[in-house]
Amino acid sequence: MGNVTASVAARFAFFPPEPASYEVIRRGGSDGEAAGIRIVSGMGGGRGERDAEAHVISTRSGTKVATAFLRHPSAKLTLLYSHGNAADLGQMLELLSELRSHLKLNVMCYDYSGYGASTGKPTEHNTYHDIEAVYDCLKKQYDIRQEDIILYGQSVGSGPTLHLASRLKNLRGVVLHSPILSGIRVLYPIKVTLPFDIFKNIDRIKQVKCPVLVMHGTADEIVDFSHGKRLYELAKEKYDPLWVTGGGHCNLETFPEYIKHLRKFISDMEKLQAERPVYTNASSINETEVKHNKCLRFGKR
């Protein structure tokens, strides 16, 4: 029963778009260094692709994940964005470009193993290794400090987001957008965490030591509103949540309160930069063991 249930939960979690909506442009041929992102199909629309700095990063699972870094000239903070279950990097570029512009920060997004131009298979633990590798890229390639990073997890992306957030003591903040309590809890309203469950956010949220903003739609048809409410209740350092009346699972970005609330959160996190104490040895990571997610432009439903 356990294996069957876990398999069902995993199938809910991962829906890589096929074919991929983009390809990685490389200098000097197919074996050259990644140089950019080219939209080939889907919702990307081409916006933001010219100035997206692409990387293909090796993970400790042995896979290679595709990333895009969007730089803002006056950024004080960087958003590390983990997208939903049925999107890929190309489909996200337009939204990421708008977030960069509206929030005035750098944005790093990546594709999970098995998504888009990333190799391997999408599994729970591969997503953990994926986000760890991307975080290391931000530190080493861009010299971005942990305390200047905000982790953003949408839907199933809340899993890798809370995995990393629970291991880092000096993050500036965390945003959970239509998050899940756990994989099986999306399917069944269980009261206790089962050992074979995936993305056990209900347990990890208690280990996060930075401000947590939770956003959820009250009419979410994929992940019930109760998931966001419970994660907010369990967060140690709560930030004012955003409950979008009538909001669904894939359209929070279309409501004006979404970007307004995010702006306030980013502004407050910038003010914390000079106030928050920094823990020693905080840059290391402790090693342990649907529906199509269309993220629309602001104001379009």
CSV table of C-alpha atoms in Angstrom, one decimal:
chain,number,residue,atom,x,y,z
A,1,MET,CA,0.0,0.0,0.0
A,2,GLY,CA,2.8,2.4,0.9
A,3,ASN,CA,4.6,2.0,-2.4
A,4,VAL,CA,1.4,2.4,-4.3
A,5,THR,CA,0.5,5.6,-2.5
A,6,ALA,CA,3.9,7.1,-2.8
A,7,SER,CA,3.9,6.3,-6.5
A,8,VAL,CA,0.6,8.1,-6.9
A,9,ALA,CA,1.9,11.1,-5.0
A,10,ALA,CA,5.1,11.2,-7.1
A,11,ARG,CA,3.0,11.1,-10.3
A,12,PHE,CA,1.0,14.0,-9.1
A,13,ALA,CA,4.1,16.0,-8.3
A,14,PHE,CA,6.0,15.7,-11.6
A,15,PHE,CA,4.6,16.6,-15.1
A,16,PRO,CA,7.5,17.8,-17.2
A,17,PRO,CA,6.2,19.7,-20.3
A,18,GLU,CA,6.9,17.8,-23.5
A,19,PRO,CA,8.4,18.9,-25.6
A,20,ALA,CA,10.5,21.4,-23.7
A,21,SER,CA,9.7,25.1,-24.4
A,22,TYR,CA,13.3,26.2,-24.8
A,23,GLU,CA,16.8,25.2,-25.6
A,24,VAL,CA,20.1,26.2,-24.1
A,25,ILE,CA,22.3,28.2,-26.5
A,26,ARG,CA,26.0,27.2,-26.3
A,27,ARG,CA,29.1,28.9,-27.5
A,28,GLY,CA,31.1,26.9,-30.0
A,29,GLY,CA,28.7,24.0,-30.6
A,30,SER,CA,26.8,21.4,-28.6
A,31,ASP,CA,29.7,20.9,-26.1
A,32,GLY,CA,30.4,24.5,-25.6
A,33,GLU,CA,29.7,26.7,-22.5
A,34,ALA,CA,26.0,27.7,-21.9
A,35,ALA,CA,25.4,31.2,-23.1
A,36,GLY,CA,21.7,31.8,-23.1
A,37,ILE,CA,18.1,30.5,-23.5
A,38,ARG,CA,16.1,30.3,-26.7
A,39,ILE,CA,12.4,29.9,-26.6
A,40,VAL,CA,11.2,27.3,-29.1
A,41,SER,CA,7.5,26.7,-28.0
A,42,GLY,CA,5.0,27.2,-25.2
A,43,MET,CA,4.3,30.3,-23.1
A,44,GLY,CA,7.8,31.9,-22.9
A,45,GLY,CA,7.0,34.5,-25.5
A,46,GLY,CA,10.7,35.4,-25.9
A,47,ARG,CA,10.7,38.1,-23.3
A,48,GLY,CA,13.8,38.1,-21.1
A,49,GLU,CA,15.6,35.5,-23.1
A,50,ARG,CA,18.2,37.9,-24.5
A,51,ASP,CA,19.6,38.8,-21.1
A,52,ALA,CA,19.1,35.5,-19.3
A,53,GLU,CA,22.5,34.2,-18.2
A,54,ALA,CA,22.3,30.4,-18.7
A,55,HIS,CA,24.3,27.7,-16.8
A,56,VAL,CA,24.2,23.9,-16.9
A,57,ILE,CA,25.2,22.8,-13.4
A,58,SER,CA,26.2,19.3,-12.2
A,59,THR,CA,24.5,17.9,-9.1
A,60,ARG,CA,25.6,15.3,-6.6
A,61,SER,CA,23.0,13.0,-8.1
A,62,GLY,CA,25.0,13.0,-11.3
A,63,THR,CA,22.5,15.0,-13.3
A,64,LYS,CA,22.9,18.4,-15.0
A,65,VAL,CA,20.3,21.1,-14.4
A,66,ALA,CA,19.6,24.1,-16.6
A,67,THR,CA,19.4,27.5,-14.9
A,68,ALA,CA,18.7,31.1,-15.9
A,69,PHE,CA,19.9,34.1,-14.0
A,70,LEU,CA,18.2,37.5,-14.6
A,71,ARG,CA,20.3,40.4,-13.2
A,72,HIS,CA,18.9,43.7,-12.0
A,73,PRO,CA,21.3,46.6,-11.9
A,74,SER,CA,20.2,47.9,-8.5
A,75,ALA,CA,19.4,44.6,-6.8
A,76,LYS,CA,20.0,44.2,-3.1
A,77,LEU,CA,18.5,40.7,-2.9
A,78,THR,CA,18.3,37.6,-5.1
A,79,LEU,CA,15.3,35.4,-5.6
A,80,LEU,CA,15.9,31.7,-6.0
A,81,TYR,CA,12.7,30.5,-7.7
A,82,SER,CA,11.5,26.8,-7.7
A,83,HIS,CA,8.7,26.5,-10.1
A,84,GLY,CA,5.5,24.4,-10.2
A,85,ASN,CA,5.0,20.8,-11.3
A,86,ALA,CA,4.1,21.3,-15.0
A,87,ALA,CA,6.1,24.3,-16.1
A,88,ASP,CA,9.7,24.5,-17.4
A,89,LEU,CA,12.3,27.3,-17.5
A,90,GLY,CA,11.2,28.6,-20.9
A,91,GLN,CA,7.6,29.0,-19.8
A,92,MET,CA,8.7,30.9,-16.6
A,93,LEU,CA,11.0,33.4,-18.2
A,94,GLU,CA,8.4,36.1,-18.9
A,95,LEU,CA,7.1,35.9,-15.3
A,96,LEU,CA,10.6,35.9,-13.9
A,97,SER,CA,11.5,39.0,-16.0
A,98,GLU,CA,8.4,40.8,-14.6
A,99,LEU,CA,9.3,39.9,-11.1
A,100,ARG,CA,12.8,41.2,-11.6
A,101,SER,CA,11.4,44.5,-12.9
A,102,HIS,CA,8.6,45.0,-10.4
A,103,LEU,CA,10.6,43.9,-7.3
A,104,LYS,CA,14.0,45.2,-8.4
A,105,LEU,CA,16.0,42.1,-7.5
A,106,ASN,CA,18.0,39.4,-9.3
A,107,VAL,CA,16.2,36.2,-10.1
A,108,MET,CA,17.6,32.7,-10.5
A,109,CYS,CA,15.4,29.9,-11.7
A,110,TYR,CA,16.2,26.3,-12.6
A,111,ASP,CA,14.7,23.2,-14.1
A,112,TYR,CA,14.4,20.1,-12.0
A,113,SER,CA,16.2,16.9,-13.2
A,114,GLY,CA,14.1,15.6,-16.1
A,115,TYR,CA,12.6,18.9,-16.9
A,116,GLY,CA,13.4,21.0,-20.0
A,117,ALA,CA,17.1,20.8,-20.8
A,118,SER,CA,18.0,19.2,-17.4
A,119,THR,CA,19.1,15.6,-17.5
A,120,GLY,CA,18.0,12.6,-15.4
A,121,LYS,CA,14.6,11.9,-13.8
A,122,PRO,CA,12.4,14.0,-11.6
A,123,THR,CA,12.3,12.6,-8.1
A,124,GLU,CA,12.0,14.1,-4.7
A,125,HIS,CA,15.6,13.7,-3.8
A,126,ASN,CA,16.8,14.8,-7.1
A,127,THR,CA,15.0,18.1,-6.6
A,128,TYR,CA,16.9,18.5,-3.3
A,129,HIS,CA,20.2,18.0,-5.0
A,130,ASP,CA,19.1,20.3,-7.8
A,131,ILE,CA,18.4,23.3,-5.5
A,132,GLU,CA,21.6,22.7,-3.5
A,133,ALA,CA,23.6,22.9,-6.7
A,134,VAL,CA,21.9,26.1,-7.8
A,135,TYR,CA,22.5,27.6,-4.4
A,136,ASP,CA,26.2,26.8,-4.7
A,137,CYS,CA,26.2,28.4,-8.1
A,138,LEU,CA,24.8,31.6,-6.7
A,139,LYS,CA,27.6,31.6,-4.0
A,140,LYS,CA,30.5,30.7,-6.3
A,141,GLN,CA,29.6,32.1,-9.7
A,142,TYR,CA,27.9,35.3,-8.5
A,143,ASP,CA,29.4,35.8,-5.0
A,144,ILE,CA,25.9,36.2,-3.6
A,145,ARG,CA,25.7,35.8,0.2
A,146,GLN,CA,23.2,33.5,1.9
A,147,GLU,CA,21.8,36.4,3.8
A,148,ASP,CA,20.9,38.2,0.5
A,149,ILE,CA,18.9,35.3,-0.8
A,150,ILE,CA,15.1,34.8,-0.7
A,151,LEU,CA,13.9,31.3,-1.6
A,152,TYR,CA,10.6,31.2,-3.5
A,153,GLY,CA,8.8,27.9,-3.9
A,154,GLN,CA,5.6,27.5,-6.0
A,155,SER,CA,3.4,24.4,-5.5
A,156,VAL,CA,5.6,21.4,-5.6
A,157,GLY,CA,8.5,23.8,-5.6
A,158,SER,CA,7.8,24.4,-1.9
A,159,GLY,CA,9.4,20.9,-1.4
A,160,PRO,CA,13.0,21.7,-2.5
A,161,THR,CA,12.6,25.3,-1.1
A,162,LEU,CA,11.8,24.1,2.4
A,163,HIS,CA,14.5,21.4,2.2
A,164,LEU,CA,17.1,24.0,1.6
A,165,ALA,CA,15.6,26.6,3.9
A,166,SER,CA,15.6,24.1,6.8
A,167,ARG,CA,19.4,23.7,6.4
A,168,LEU,CA,20.5,27.3,6.1
A,169,LYS,CA,20.4,29.7,9.1
A,170,ASN,CA,21.0,33.0,7.5
A,171,LEU,CA,18.6,33.2,4.6
A,172,ARG,CA,16.9,36.6,4.2
A,173,GLY,CA,13.4,35.0,3.7
A,174,VAL,CA,11.2,32.4,2.2
A,175,VAL,CA,8.1,32.7,0.0
A,176,LEU,CA,5.7,29.8,-0.3
A,177,HIS,CA,3.3,30.2,-3.2
A,178,SER,CA,0.3,27.7,-3.2
A,179,PRO,CA,2.5,25.3,-1.2
A,180,ILE,CA,1.8,21.7,-0.2
A,181,LEU,CA,1.9,20.1,3.3
A,182,SER,CA,3.2,16.9,1.7
A,183,GLY,CA,2.7,14.9,-1.4
A,184,ILE,CA,0.2,12.4,0.0
A,185,ARG,CA,-1.7,15.1,1.9
A,186,VAL,CA,-2.6,16.6,-1.5
A,187,LEU,CA,-4.5,13.4,-2.2
A,188,TYR,CA,-5.7,12.3,1.2
A,189,PRO,CA,-6.4,14.3,4.4
A,190,ILE,CA,-4.1,12.2,6.6
A,191,LYS,CA,-3.4,13.3,10.2
A,192,VAL,CA,0.1,11.9,10.6
A,193,THR,CA,3.2,11.9,8.4
A,194,LEU,CA,3.8,8.6,6.8
A,195,PRO,CA,7.4,7.4,6.3
A,196,PHE,CA,6.9,6.9,2.5
A,197,ASP,CA,5.4,10.3,1.9
A,198,ILE,CA,7.3,12.9,-0.3
A,199,PHE,CA,8.0,16.6,0.3
A,200,LYS,CA,7.3,16.5,4.1
A,201,ASN,CA,6.9,20.3,4.3
A,202,ILE,CA,4.7,20.0,7.4
A,203,ASP,CA,7.7,18.8,9.3
A,204,ARG,CA,10.4,21.0,7.7
A,205,ILE,CA,8.7,24.3,8.1
A,206,LYS,CA,9.4,24.2,11.8
A,207,GLN,CA,13.1,24.2,11.2
A,208,VAL,CA,13.1,27.4,9.1
A,209,LYS,CA,14.8,30.3,10.9
A,210,CYS,CA,13.9,33.3,8.7
A,211,PRO,CA,10.7,35.2,7.8
A,212,VAL,CA,8.2,33.1,5.9
A,213,LEU,CA,5.5,34.6,3.6
A,214,VAL,CA,2.7,32.2,2.6
A,215,MET,CA,0.4,33.0,-0.3
A,216,HIS,CA,-2.6,30.8,-1.3
A,217,GLY,CA,-5.8,31.2,-3.2
A,218,THR,CA,-9.0,30.4,-1.3
A,219,ALA,CA,-10.5,28.6,-4.4
A,220,ASP,CA,-7.4,26.5,-5.2
A,221,GLU,CA,-8.7,23.4,-6.9
A,222,ILE,CA,-5.4,21.5,-6.9
A,223,VAL,CA,-3.9,22.1,-3.5
A,224,ASP,CA,-6.5,23.0,-0.9
A,225,PHE,CA,-6.3,26.4,0.8
A,226,SER,CA,-5.8,24.5,4.2
A,227,HIS,CA,-2.3,23.5,3.1
A,228,GLY,CA,-1.1,27.2,3.0
A,229,LYS,CA,-3.0,28.0,6.2
A,230,ARG,CA,-1.4,25.2,8.2
A,231,LEU,CA,2.1,25.9,7.0
A,232,TYR,CA,1.6,29.6,8.0
A,233,GLU,CA,0.5,28.4,11.5
A,234,LEU,CA,3.6,26.2,11.9
A,235,ALA,CA,6.1,28.8,10.7
A,236,LYS,CA,8.4,30.0,13.5
A,237,GLU,CA,8.9,33.5,12.0
A,238,LYS,CA,5.6,34.4,10.4
A,239,TYR,CA,5.2,37.2,7.9
A,240,ASP,CA,1.7,38.6,7.1
A,241,PRO,CA,0.2,36.0,4.8
A,242,LEU,CA,-1.6,36.7,1.5
A,243,TRP,CA,-4.9,34.8,1.2
A,244,VAL,CA,-6.3,35.6,-2.3
A,245,THR,CA,-10.1,35.5,-2.2
A,246,GLY,CA,-11.2,33.5,-5.3
A,247,GLY,CA,-7.6,32.7,-6.3
A,248,GLY,CA,-6.9,29.3,-7.9
A,249,HIS,CA,-3.8,27.3,-8.1
A,250,CYS,CA,-2.3,28.8,-11.3
A,251,ASN,CA,-3.5,32.4,-11.3
A,252,LEU,CA,-2.3,34.2,-8.2
A,253,GLU,CA,-0.1,36.4,-10.3
A,254,THR,CA,-3.1,37.9,-12.0
A,255,PHE,CA,-4.5,39.5,-8.9
A,256,PRO,CA,-3.2,43.0,-8.1
A,257,GLU,CA,-2.6,42.1,-4.4
A,258,TYR,CA,-0.1,39.5,-5.4
A,259,ILE,CA,2.6,41.9,-6.6
A,260,LYS,CA,1.6,44.6,-4.0
A,261,HIS,CA,2.2,42.1,-1.2
A,262,LEU,CA,5.4,40.8,-2.6
A,263,ARG,CA,6.7,44.4,-3.0
A,264,LYS,CA,6.1,45.0,0.7
A,265,PHE,CA,7.7,41.7,1.7
A,266,ILE,CA,10.9,42.5,-0.4
A,267,SER,CA,11.0,46.0,1.1
A,268,ASP,CA,10.8,44.7,4.6
A,269,MET,CA,13.5,42.0,3.9
A,270,GLU,CA,15.8,44.7,2.5
A,271,LYS,CA,15.4,46.6,5.8
A,272,LEU,CA,16.4,43.5,7.7
A,273,GLN,CA,19.8,43.3,5.9
A,274,ALA,CA,21.6,45.5,8.4
A,275,GLU,CA,19.7,44.2,11.5
A,276,ARG,CA,19.7,40.4,11.4
A,277,PRO,CA,22.6,38.6,13.2
A,278,VAL,CA,24.7,36.2,11.1
A,279,TYR,CA,25.4,32.7,12.4
A,280,THR,CA,28.9,31.2,12.0
A,281,ASN,CA,29.4,28.4,9.5
A,282,ALA,CA,26.1,29.2,8.0
A,283,SER,CA,27.0,28.8,4.3
A,284,SER,CA,27.3,25.0,4.5
A,285,ILE,CA,24.4,22.6,3.7
A,286,ASN,CA,23.8,19.7,6.1
A,287,GLU,CA,23.6,16.6,4.1
A,288,THR,CA,20.7,14.2,5.0
A,289,GLU,CA,18.6,12.2,3.9
A,290,VAL,CA,-2.6,18.0,-12.1
A,291,LYS,CA,-3.1,20.5,-13.8
A,292,HIS,CA,-0.8,22.4,-16.2
A,293,ASN,CA,0.8,25.2,-14.1
A,294,LYS,CA,0.5,28.2,-16.4
A,295,CYS,CA,1.9,31.2,-14.7
A,296,LEU,CA,0.3,34.2,-16.4
A,297,ARG,CA,1.4,37.8,-16.7
A,298,PHE,CA,0.2,40.2,-14.0
A,299,GLY,CA,-3.3,41.4,-14.7
A,300,LYS,CA,-4.4,38.7,-17.1
A,301,ARG,CA,-6.9,36.0,-16.1
